[in-house]
Coordinates of C-alpha atoms in Angstrom, one line a residue:
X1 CA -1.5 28.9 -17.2
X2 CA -3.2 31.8 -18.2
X3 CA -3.1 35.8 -18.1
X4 CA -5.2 36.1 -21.6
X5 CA -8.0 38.1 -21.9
X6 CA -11.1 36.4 -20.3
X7 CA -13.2 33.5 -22.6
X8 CA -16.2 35.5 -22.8
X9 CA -14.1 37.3 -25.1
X10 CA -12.2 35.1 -26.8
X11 CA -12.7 34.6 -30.7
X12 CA -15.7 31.9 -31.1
X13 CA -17.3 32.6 -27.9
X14 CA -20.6 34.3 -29.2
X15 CA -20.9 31.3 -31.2
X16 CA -21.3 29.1 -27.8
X17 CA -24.6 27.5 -26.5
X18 CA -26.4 29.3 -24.3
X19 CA -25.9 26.8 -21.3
X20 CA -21.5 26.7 -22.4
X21 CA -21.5 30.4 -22.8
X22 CA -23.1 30.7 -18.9
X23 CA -20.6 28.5 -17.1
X24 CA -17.5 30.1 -19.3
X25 CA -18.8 33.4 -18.0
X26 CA -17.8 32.3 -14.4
X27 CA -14.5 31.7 -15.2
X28 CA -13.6 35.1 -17.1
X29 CA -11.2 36.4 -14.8
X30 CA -9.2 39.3 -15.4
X31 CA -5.7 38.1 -13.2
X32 CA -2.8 35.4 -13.8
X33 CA -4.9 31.8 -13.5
X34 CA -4.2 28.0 -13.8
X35 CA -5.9 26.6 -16.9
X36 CA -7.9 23.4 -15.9
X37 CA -9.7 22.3 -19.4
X38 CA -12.2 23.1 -21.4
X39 CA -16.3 23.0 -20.6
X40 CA -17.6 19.5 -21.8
X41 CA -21.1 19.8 -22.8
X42 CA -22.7 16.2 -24.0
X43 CA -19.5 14.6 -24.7
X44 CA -18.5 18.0 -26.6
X45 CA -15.4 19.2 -25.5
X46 CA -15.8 23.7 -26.3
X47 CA -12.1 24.8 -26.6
X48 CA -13.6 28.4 -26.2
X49 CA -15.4 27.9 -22.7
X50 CA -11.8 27.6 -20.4
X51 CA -12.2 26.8 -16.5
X52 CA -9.7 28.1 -14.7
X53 CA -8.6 28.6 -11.1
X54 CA -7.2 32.0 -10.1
X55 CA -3.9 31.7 -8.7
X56 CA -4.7 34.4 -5.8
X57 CA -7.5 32.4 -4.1
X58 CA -5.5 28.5 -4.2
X59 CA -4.6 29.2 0.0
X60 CA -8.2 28.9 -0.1
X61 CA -7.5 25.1 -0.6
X62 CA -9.0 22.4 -2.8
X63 CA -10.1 18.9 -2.8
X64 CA -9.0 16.5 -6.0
X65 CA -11.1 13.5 -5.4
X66 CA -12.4 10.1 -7.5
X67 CA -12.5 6.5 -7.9
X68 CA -8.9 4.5 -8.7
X69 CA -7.8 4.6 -12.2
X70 CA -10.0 8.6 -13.2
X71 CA -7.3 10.5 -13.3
X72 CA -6.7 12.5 -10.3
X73 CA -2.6 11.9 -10.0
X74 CA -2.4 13.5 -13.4
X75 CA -4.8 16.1 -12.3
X76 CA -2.5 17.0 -10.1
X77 CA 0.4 16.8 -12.1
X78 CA -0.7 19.2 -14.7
X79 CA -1.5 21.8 -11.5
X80 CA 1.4 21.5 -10.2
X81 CA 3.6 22.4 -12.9
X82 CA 1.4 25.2 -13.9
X83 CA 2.5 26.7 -10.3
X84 CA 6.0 25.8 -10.6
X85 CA 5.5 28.3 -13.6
X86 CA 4.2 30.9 -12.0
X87 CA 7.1 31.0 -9.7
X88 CA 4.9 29.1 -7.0
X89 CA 6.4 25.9 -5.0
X90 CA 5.1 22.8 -4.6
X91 CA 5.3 20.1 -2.4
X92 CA 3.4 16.4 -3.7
X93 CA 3.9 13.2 -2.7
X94 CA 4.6 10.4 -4.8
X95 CA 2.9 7.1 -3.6
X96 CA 3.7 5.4 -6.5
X97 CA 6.7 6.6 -7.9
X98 CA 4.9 7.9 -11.1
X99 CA 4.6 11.3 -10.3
X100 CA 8.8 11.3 -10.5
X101 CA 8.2 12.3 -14.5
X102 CA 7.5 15.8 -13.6
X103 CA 10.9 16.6 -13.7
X104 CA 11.3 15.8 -17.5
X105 CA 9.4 16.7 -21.0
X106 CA 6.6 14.8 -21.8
X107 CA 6.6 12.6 -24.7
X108 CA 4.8 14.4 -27.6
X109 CA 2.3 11.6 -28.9
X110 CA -1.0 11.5 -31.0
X111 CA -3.1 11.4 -28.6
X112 CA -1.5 14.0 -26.3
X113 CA -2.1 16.5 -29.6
X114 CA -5.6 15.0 -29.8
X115 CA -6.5 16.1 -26.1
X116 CA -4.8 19.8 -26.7
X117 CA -6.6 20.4 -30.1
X118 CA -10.1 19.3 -28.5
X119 CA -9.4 21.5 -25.5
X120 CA -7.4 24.9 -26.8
X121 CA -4.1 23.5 -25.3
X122 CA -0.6 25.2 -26.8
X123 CA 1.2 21.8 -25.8
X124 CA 4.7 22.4 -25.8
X125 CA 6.6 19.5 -23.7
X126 CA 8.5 21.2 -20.4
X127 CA 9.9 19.6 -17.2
X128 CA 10.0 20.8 -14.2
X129 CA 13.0 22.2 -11.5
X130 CA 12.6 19.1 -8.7
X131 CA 14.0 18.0 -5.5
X132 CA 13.4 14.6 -4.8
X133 CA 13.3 13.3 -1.2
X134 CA 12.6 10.2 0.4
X135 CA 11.6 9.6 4.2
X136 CA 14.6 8.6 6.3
X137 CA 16.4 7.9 3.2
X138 CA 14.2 4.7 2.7
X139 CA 14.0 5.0 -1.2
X140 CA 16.0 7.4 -3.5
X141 CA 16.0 10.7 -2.4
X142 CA 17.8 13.4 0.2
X143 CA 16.5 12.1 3.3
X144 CA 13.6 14.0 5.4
X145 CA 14.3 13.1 9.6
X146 CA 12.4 14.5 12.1
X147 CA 13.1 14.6 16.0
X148 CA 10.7 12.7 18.1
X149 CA 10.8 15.9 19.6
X150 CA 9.8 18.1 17.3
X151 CA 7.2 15.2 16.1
X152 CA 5.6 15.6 19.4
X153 CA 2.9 13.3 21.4
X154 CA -0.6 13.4 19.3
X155 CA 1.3 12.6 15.8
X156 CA 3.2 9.9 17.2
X157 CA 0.1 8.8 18.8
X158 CA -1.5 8.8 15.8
X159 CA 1.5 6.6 13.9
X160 CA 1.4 4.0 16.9
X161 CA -2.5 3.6 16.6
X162 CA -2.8 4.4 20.4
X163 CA -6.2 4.9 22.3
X164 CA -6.7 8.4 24.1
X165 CA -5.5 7.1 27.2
X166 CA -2.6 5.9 25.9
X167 CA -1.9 9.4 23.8
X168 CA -2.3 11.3 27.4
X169 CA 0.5 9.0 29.2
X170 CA 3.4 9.4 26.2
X171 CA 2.5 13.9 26.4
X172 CA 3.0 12.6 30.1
X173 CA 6.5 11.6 28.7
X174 CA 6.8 14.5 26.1
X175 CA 6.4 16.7 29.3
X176 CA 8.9 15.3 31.9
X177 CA 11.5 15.4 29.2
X178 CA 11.2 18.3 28.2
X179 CA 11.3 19.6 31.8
X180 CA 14.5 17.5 32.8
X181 CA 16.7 18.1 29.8
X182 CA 16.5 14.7 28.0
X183 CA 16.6 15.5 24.3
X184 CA 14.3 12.9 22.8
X185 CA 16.1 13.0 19.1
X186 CA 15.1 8.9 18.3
X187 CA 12.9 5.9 19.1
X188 CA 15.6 4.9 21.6
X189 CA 15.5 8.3 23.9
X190 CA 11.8 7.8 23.9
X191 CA 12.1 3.7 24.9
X192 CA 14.9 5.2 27.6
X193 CA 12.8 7.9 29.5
X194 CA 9.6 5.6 29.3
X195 CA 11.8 2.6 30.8
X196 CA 13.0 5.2 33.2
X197 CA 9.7 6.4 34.2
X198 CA 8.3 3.1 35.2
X199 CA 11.6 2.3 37.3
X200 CA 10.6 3.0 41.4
X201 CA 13.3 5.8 40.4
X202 CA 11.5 7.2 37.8
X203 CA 7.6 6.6 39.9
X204 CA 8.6 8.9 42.3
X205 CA 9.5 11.7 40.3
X206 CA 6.3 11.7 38.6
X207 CA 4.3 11.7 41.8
X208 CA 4.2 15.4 41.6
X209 CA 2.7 15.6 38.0
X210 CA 0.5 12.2 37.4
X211 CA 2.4 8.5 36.6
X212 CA 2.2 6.1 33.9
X213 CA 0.9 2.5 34.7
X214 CA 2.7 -0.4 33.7
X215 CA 0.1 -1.7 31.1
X216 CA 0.0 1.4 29.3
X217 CA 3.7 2.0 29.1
X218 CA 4.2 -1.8 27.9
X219 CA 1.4 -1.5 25.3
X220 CA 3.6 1.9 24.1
X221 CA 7.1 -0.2 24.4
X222 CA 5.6 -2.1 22.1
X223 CA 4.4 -0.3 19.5
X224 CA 7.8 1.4 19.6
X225 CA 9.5 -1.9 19.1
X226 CA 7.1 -2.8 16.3
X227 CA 7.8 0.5 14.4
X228 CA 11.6 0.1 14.8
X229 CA 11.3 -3.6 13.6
X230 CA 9.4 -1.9 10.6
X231 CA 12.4 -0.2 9.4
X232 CA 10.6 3.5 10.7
X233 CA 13.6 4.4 12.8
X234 CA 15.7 5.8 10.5
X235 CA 12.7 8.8 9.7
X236 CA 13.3 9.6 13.6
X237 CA 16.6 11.5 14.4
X238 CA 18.9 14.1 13.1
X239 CA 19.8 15.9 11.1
X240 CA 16.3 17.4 10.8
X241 CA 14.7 18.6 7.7
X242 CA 14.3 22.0 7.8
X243 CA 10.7 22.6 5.8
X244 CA 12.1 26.1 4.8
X245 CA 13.6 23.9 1.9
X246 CA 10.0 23.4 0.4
X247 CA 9.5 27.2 -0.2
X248 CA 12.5 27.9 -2.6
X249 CA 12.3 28.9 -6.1
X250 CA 14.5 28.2 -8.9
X251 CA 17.2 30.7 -10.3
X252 CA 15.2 31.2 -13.6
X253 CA 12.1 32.3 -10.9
X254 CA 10.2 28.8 -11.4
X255 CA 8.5 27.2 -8.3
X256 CA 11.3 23.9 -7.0
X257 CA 8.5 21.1 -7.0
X258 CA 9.5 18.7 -3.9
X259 CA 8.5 15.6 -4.8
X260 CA 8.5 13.1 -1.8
X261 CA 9.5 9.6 -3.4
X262 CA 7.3 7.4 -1.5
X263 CA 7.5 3.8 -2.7
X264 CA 9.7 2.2 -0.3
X265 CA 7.0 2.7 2.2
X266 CA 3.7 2.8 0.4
X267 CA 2.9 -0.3 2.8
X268 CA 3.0 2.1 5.7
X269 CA 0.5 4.8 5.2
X270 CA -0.4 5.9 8.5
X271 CA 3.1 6.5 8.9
X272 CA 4.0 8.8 5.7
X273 CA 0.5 10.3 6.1
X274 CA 0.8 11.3 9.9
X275 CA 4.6 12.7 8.5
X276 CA 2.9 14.9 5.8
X277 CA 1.0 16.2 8.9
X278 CA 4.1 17.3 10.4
X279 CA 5.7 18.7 7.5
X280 CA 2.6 21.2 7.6
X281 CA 2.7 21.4 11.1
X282 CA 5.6 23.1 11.1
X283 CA 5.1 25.1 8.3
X284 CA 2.1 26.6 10.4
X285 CA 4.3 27.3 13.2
X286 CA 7.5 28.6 11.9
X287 CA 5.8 31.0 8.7
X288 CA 4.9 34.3 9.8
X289 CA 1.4 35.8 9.0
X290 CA 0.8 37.5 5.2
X291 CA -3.0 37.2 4.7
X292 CA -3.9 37.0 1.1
X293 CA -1.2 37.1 -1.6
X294 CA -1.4 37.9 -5.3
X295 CA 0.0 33.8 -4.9
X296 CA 0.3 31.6 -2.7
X297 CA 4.0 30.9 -0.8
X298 CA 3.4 27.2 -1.2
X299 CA 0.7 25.0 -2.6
X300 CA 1.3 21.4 -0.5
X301 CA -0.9 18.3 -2.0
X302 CA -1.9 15.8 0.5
X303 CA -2.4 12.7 -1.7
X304 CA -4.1 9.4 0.2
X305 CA -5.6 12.3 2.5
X306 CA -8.5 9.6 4.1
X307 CA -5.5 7.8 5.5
X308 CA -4.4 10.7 7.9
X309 CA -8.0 11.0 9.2
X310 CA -8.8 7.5 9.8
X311 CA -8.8 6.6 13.1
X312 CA -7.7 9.8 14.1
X313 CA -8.2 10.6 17.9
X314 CA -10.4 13.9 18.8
X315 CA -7.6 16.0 19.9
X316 CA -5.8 14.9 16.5
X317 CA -8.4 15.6 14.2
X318 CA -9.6 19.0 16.1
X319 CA -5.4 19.8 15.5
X320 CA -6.1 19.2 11.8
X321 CA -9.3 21.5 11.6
X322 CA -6.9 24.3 13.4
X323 CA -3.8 23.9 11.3
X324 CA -5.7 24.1 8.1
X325 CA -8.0 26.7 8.6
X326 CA -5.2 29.1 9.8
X327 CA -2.5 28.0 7.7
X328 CA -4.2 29.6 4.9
X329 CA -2.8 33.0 6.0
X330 CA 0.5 32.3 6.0
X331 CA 0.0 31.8 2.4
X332 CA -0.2 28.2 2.2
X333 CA -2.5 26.1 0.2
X334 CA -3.4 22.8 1.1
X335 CA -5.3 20.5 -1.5
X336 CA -6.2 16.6 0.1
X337 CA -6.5 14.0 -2.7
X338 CA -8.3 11.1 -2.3
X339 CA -11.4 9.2 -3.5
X340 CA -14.7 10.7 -2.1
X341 CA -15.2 13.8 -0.1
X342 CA -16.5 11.9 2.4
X343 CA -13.2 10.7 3.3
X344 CA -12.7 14.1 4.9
X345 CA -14.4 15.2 8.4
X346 CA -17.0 17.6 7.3
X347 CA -14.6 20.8 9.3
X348 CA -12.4 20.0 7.0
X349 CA -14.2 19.8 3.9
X350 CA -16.0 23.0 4.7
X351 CA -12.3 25.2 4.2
X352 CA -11.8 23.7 0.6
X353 CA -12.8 26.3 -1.6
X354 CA -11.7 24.6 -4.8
X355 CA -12.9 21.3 -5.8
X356 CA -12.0 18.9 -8.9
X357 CA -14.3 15.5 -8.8
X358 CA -13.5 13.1 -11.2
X359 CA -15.9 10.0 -12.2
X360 CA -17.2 8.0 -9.0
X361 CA -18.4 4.1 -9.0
X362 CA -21.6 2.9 -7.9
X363 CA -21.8 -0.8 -7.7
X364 CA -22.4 -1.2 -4.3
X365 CA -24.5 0.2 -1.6
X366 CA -22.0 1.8 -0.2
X367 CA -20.8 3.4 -3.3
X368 CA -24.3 4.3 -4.1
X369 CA -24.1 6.3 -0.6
X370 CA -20.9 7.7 -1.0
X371 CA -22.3 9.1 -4.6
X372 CA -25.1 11.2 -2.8
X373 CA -22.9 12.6 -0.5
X374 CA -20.8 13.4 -3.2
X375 CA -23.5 15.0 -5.0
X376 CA -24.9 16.7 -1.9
X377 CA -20.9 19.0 -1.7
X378 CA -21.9 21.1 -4.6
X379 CA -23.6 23.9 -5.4
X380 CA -27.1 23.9 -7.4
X381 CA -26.6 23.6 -11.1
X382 CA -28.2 22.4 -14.3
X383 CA -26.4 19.5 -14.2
X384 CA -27.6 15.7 -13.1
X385 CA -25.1 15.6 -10.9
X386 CA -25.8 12.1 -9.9
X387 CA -25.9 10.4 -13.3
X388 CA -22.8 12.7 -14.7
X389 CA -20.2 11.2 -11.8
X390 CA -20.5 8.0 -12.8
X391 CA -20.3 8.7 -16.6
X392 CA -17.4 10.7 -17.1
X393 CA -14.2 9.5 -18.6
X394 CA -10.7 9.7 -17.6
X395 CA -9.1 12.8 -17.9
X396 CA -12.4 14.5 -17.5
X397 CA -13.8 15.9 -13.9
X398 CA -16.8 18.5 -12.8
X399 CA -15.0 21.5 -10.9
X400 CA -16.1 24.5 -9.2
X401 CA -13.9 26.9 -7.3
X402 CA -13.6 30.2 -5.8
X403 CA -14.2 33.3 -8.1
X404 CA -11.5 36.2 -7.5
X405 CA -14.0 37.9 -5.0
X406 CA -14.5 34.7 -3.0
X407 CA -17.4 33.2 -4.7
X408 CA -17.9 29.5 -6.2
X409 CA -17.7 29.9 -10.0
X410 CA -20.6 27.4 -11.7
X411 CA -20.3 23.7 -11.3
X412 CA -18.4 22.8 -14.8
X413 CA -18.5 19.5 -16.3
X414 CA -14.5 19.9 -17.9
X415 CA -12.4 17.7 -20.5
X416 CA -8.9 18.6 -18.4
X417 CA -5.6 19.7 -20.5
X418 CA -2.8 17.4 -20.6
X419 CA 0.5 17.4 -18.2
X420 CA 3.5 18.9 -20.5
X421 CA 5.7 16.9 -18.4
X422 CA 6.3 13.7 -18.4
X423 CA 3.5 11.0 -17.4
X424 CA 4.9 8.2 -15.7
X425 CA 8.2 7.8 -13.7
X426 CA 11.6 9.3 -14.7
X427 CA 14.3 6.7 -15.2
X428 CA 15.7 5.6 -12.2
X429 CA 19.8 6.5 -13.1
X430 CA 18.0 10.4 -13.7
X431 CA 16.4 9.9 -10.5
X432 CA 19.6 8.9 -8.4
X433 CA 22.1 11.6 -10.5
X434 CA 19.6 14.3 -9.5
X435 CA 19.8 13.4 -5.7
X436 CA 23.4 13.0 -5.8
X437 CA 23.8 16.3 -7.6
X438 CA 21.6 18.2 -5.5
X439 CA 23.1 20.7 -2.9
X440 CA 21.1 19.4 -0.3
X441 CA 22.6 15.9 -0.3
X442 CA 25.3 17.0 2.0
X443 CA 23.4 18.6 4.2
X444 CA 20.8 15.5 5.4
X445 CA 22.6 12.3 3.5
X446 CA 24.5 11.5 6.9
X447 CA 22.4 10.7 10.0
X448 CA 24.5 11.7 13.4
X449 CA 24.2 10.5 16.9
X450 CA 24.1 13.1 19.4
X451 CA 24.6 12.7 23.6
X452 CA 20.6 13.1 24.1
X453 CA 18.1 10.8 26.6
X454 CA 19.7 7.4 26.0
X455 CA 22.9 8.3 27.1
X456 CA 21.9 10.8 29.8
X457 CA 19.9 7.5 31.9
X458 CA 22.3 5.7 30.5
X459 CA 25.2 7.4 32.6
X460 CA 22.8 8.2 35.3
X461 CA 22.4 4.5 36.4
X462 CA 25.9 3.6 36.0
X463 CA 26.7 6.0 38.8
X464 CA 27.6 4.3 41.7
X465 CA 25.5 5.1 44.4
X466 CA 26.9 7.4 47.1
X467 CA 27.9 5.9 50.7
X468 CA 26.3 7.3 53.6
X469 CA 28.1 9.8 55.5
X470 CA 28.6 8.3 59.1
X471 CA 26.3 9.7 61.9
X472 CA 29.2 11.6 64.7
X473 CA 28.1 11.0 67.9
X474 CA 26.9 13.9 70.0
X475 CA 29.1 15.6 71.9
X476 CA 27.7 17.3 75.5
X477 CA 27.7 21.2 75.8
X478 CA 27.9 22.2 79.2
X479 CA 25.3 25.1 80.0
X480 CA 26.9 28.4 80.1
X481 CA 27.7 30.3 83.5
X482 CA 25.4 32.9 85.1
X483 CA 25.5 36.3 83.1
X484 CA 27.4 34.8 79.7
X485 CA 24.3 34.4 77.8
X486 CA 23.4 38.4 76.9
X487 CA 27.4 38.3 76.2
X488 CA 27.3 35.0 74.1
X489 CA 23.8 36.6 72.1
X490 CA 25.6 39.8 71.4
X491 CA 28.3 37.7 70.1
X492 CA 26.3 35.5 68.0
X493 CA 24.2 38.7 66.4
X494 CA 27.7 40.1 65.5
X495 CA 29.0 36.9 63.8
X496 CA 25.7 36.4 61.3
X497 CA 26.1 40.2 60.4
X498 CA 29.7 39.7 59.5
X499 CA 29.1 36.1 57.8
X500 CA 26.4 37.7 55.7
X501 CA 28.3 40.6 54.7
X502 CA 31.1 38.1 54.0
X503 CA 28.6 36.2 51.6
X504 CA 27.4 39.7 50.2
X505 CA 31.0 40.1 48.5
X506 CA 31.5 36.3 47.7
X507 CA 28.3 36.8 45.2
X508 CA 25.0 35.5 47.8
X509 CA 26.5 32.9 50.0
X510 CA 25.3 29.2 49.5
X511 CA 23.2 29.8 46.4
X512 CA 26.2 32.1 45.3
X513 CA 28.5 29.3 45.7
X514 CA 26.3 26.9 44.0
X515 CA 25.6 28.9 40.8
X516 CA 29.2 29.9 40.0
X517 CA 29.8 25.8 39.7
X518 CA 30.1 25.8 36.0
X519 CA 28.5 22.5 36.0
X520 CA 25.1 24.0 37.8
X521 CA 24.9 27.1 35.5
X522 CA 25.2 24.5 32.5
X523 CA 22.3 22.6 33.9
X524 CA 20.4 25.8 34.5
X525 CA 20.7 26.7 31.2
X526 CA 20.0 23.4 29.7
X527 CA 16.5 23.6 32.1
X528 CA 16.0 26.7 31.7
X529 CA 16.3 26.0 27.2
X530 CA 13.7 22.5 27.7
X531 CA 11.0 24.6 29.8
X532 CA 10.5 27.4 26.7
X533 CA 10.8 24.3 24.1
X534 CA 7.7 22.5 25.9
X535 CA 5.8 26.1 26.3
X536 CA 6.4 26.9 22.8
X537 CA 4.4 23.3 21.6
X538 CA 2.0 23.9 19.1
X539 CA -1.6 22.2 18.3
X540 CA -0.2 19.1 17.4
X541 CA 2.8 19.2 20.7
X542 CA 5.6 19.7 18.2
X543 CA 8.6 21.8 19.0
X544 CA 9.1 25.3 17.6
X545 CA 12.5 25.0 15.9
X546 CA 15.7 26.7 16.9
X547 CA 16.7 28.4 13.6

């Protein structure tokens, strides 16, 4: 973290090559910035030359990308608590359990004051404030739920791999429950109202809007049992985390970090990734609009990003586009981490203004490919591009970002600074006493069972059905005598005016009657509550929250 005066001024600087002196010139800002590293200039590391990324431009979004084993998770580590710093908070999720050291000093060690000497680094070792969470509780840390409500259709498509056809019929479902009041809180409301809906019960009430055939609603039953079997019910159901957690600060100012402990399900990416989705899903729809900041409100890293696009339907993917380009002025910053930038759609790639690319591999054809498109994301420089990717070391990436007007700063080969935290996981008894201390274990440990679809259908088909009414027989009217009929029409005029002026002053007759039946006006109200939940849906179908 920097707010120093700007390297081209900086004792030493004159004394720079030419070539050094030109890319540190890019990187002279004049406002509070994130220190990266120092320019590395054939294997020279010049402590003089710093690139940095100003702190006002990171809702512009980044990309951290490279090949397994280069560095990126430490990358992000040392970015992250440069933010918490700065008062900004961070969301990250930890795949492997070894981003967990953030909370605690790093361990001074020769080599850690090797890498600060070579790069102008005041290492001083400093943890971090952290909440630790853990999807559904599976893992340590305070449980994250969501409501397959609030999850919506196209991310739960997306998590049970279904086809576009498949992802229309369950918004079908999505839409009749929200319409008839059936609270779809876990997998078993959403088995129930499908069940339901392919009953001859449940066929005829969706005449009106479409139906559901029986092979896709078995192929979705199925995928639903699969997922449960998988352990994945518990991240479905309430309580439900409220993502306004991820934006607090600490009460000495610094950015909370919330680190999602991931471990327990690493085996499951498609469903942690598709859940990262709806974390910022619902950022974007609950935060209101700010434009640009002096800093950013949150910065969230999307590690493992090529897992959320693979496979991804159109609608899912064109949802993604959406959310990330306007996200960016609710002052959020998103930065995907992953191996190549081709793992991200090119709509996608186009919005991250900040990029860190660490050493790539070409051994094979395909690597060879993925290097040129690599190569082909950044703008002209002096550099070989081609040949430098696959030489660098670990710990050392090219960057380029966005300048404080907007503009990308000169590619920079960089030798990057080292975390002050600590690199690796924390112990896991500092781990557990941290959840179990925190205030928000109270809140989300416990999950609860409210009355919601299940138990609605549920009570609906234990109703016995009603008898029929016997038929009376007719009984004959004899015809009314000569001159009674003007008499008998007077009469009959005079005994509708009273009967509605009688139903005037007993609140509208029938419907009167009807709607003061408690019963009716709860139902009402309950209809009344679903129908501006389902038009309040956002790009992805998930729920606005009732705060």
């Amino acid at each position: 973290m920097s707010t120093a005066e700007p390297p081209s001024t900086t004792p030493g600087a004159e004394l720079l090559p030419p070539a050094v002196r030109e890319i540190a010139a890019g990187y002279a800002f004049t406002g509070p910035a994130l220190d990266l590293g120092a320019v590395l200039l054939d294997g020279t590391a010049h402590r003089d030359a710093q690139v940095r990324i100003p702190l006002g431009v990171l809702n512009r979004h980044g990309l951290v990308a490279g090949a397994t084993g280069t560095g990126k998770t430490k990358t992000l580590q040392l970015i992250a608590e440069q933010l918490s710093a700065q008062g900004v908070p961070v969301f990250l999720a930890d795949i492997k359990g070894d981003v967990s050291g953030i909370s605690a000093p790093g361990t001074p060690s020769e080599r850690t004051a090797a890498r600060a000497a070579e790069v102008g680094q005041s290492w001083s070792a400093q943890g971090c404030p952290t909440e630790y969470y853990a999807l559904g509780g599976l893992g340590t840390g305070i449980p994250i739920r969501a409501t397959v409500t609030s999850f919506g259709p196209l991310l739960l498509a997306k998590v049970l791999d279904l086809n576009e056809t498949q992802e229309s019929s369950l918004g079908l479902v999505f839409h009749y429950a929200d319409r008839n009041g059936l609270e779809l809180y876990d997998l078993k409301d959403l088995t129930a109202v499908i069940t339901f809906l392919t009953s001859p019960e449940g066929k005829e009430e969706l005449k009106g809007i479409g139906g559901i055939s029986a092979a896709t609603a078995g192929v979705i039953l199925r995928s639903l049992t699969m997922l449960e079997n998988e352990g994945a019910g518990a991240f479905f159901g309430e309580p439900e985390f409220d993502t306004a957690e991820l934006l607090r600060t600490a009460p000495d100012g610094r950015g909370l970090v919330s680190a999602l402990e991931l471990p327990a399900v690493q085996d499951r990416p498609r469903l942690f990734s598709t859940f990262l989705m709806w974390l910022l899903a619902d950022l974007y729809q609950e935060l209101p609009e700010v434009g640009d900041l002096d800093k950013p409100k949150l910065v969230f890293f999307f590690d493992e990003a090529h897992l959320l696009f693979k496979g991804a339907s159109k609608a899912f993917l064109e949802a993604i586009t959406q959310t990330v380009r306007l996200i960016r002025s609710k002052g959020v910053g998103i930065f995907f981490v992953t191996q190549t930038p081709k793992d991200v759609p090119a709509d996608v790639l186009a919005q991250l203004g900040n990029r860190v690319q660490h050493a790539l591999r070409a051994f094979t054809p395909d690597d060879a490919k993925a290097l040129k498109a690599t190569v082909s994301t950044f703008p002209r420089s002096s550099y070989d591009l081609s040949e430098l990717l696959t030489s660098l070391g670990t710990g050392e990436a090219v960057v380029t970002v966005l300048s404080e007007k907007g503009a990308p700063t000169p590619v920079a080969a960089t030798r990057l600074r080292a975390p002050q935290s600590l690199m690796g996981p924390v112990e896991p008894a500092a781990l557990r006493a941290a959840v179990d201390a925190s205030a928000l274990a109270a809140r989300y440990r416990d999950a609860i069972d409210r009355e919601s679809a299940y138990e609605k259908l549920a009570a609906r088909a234990a109703r016995p059905e009603p008898e029929p009414a016997p038929v009376p027989e007719p009984v004959p009217v004899p015809p009314p005598a000569p001159g009674e009929e003007a008499q008998e029409a007077r009469g009959s005029q005079g005994s509708r005016a009273s009967r509605e002026s009688g139903a005037e002053k007993d609140g509208g007759g029938v419907l009167g009657m009807l709607m003061s039946n408690p019963a009716l006006k709860s139902f009402a109200r309950s209809a009344g509550s679903q129908l501006g939940r389902e038009i309040s849906r956002s790009l992805f179908g998930t729920s606005r929250r009732r705060r």
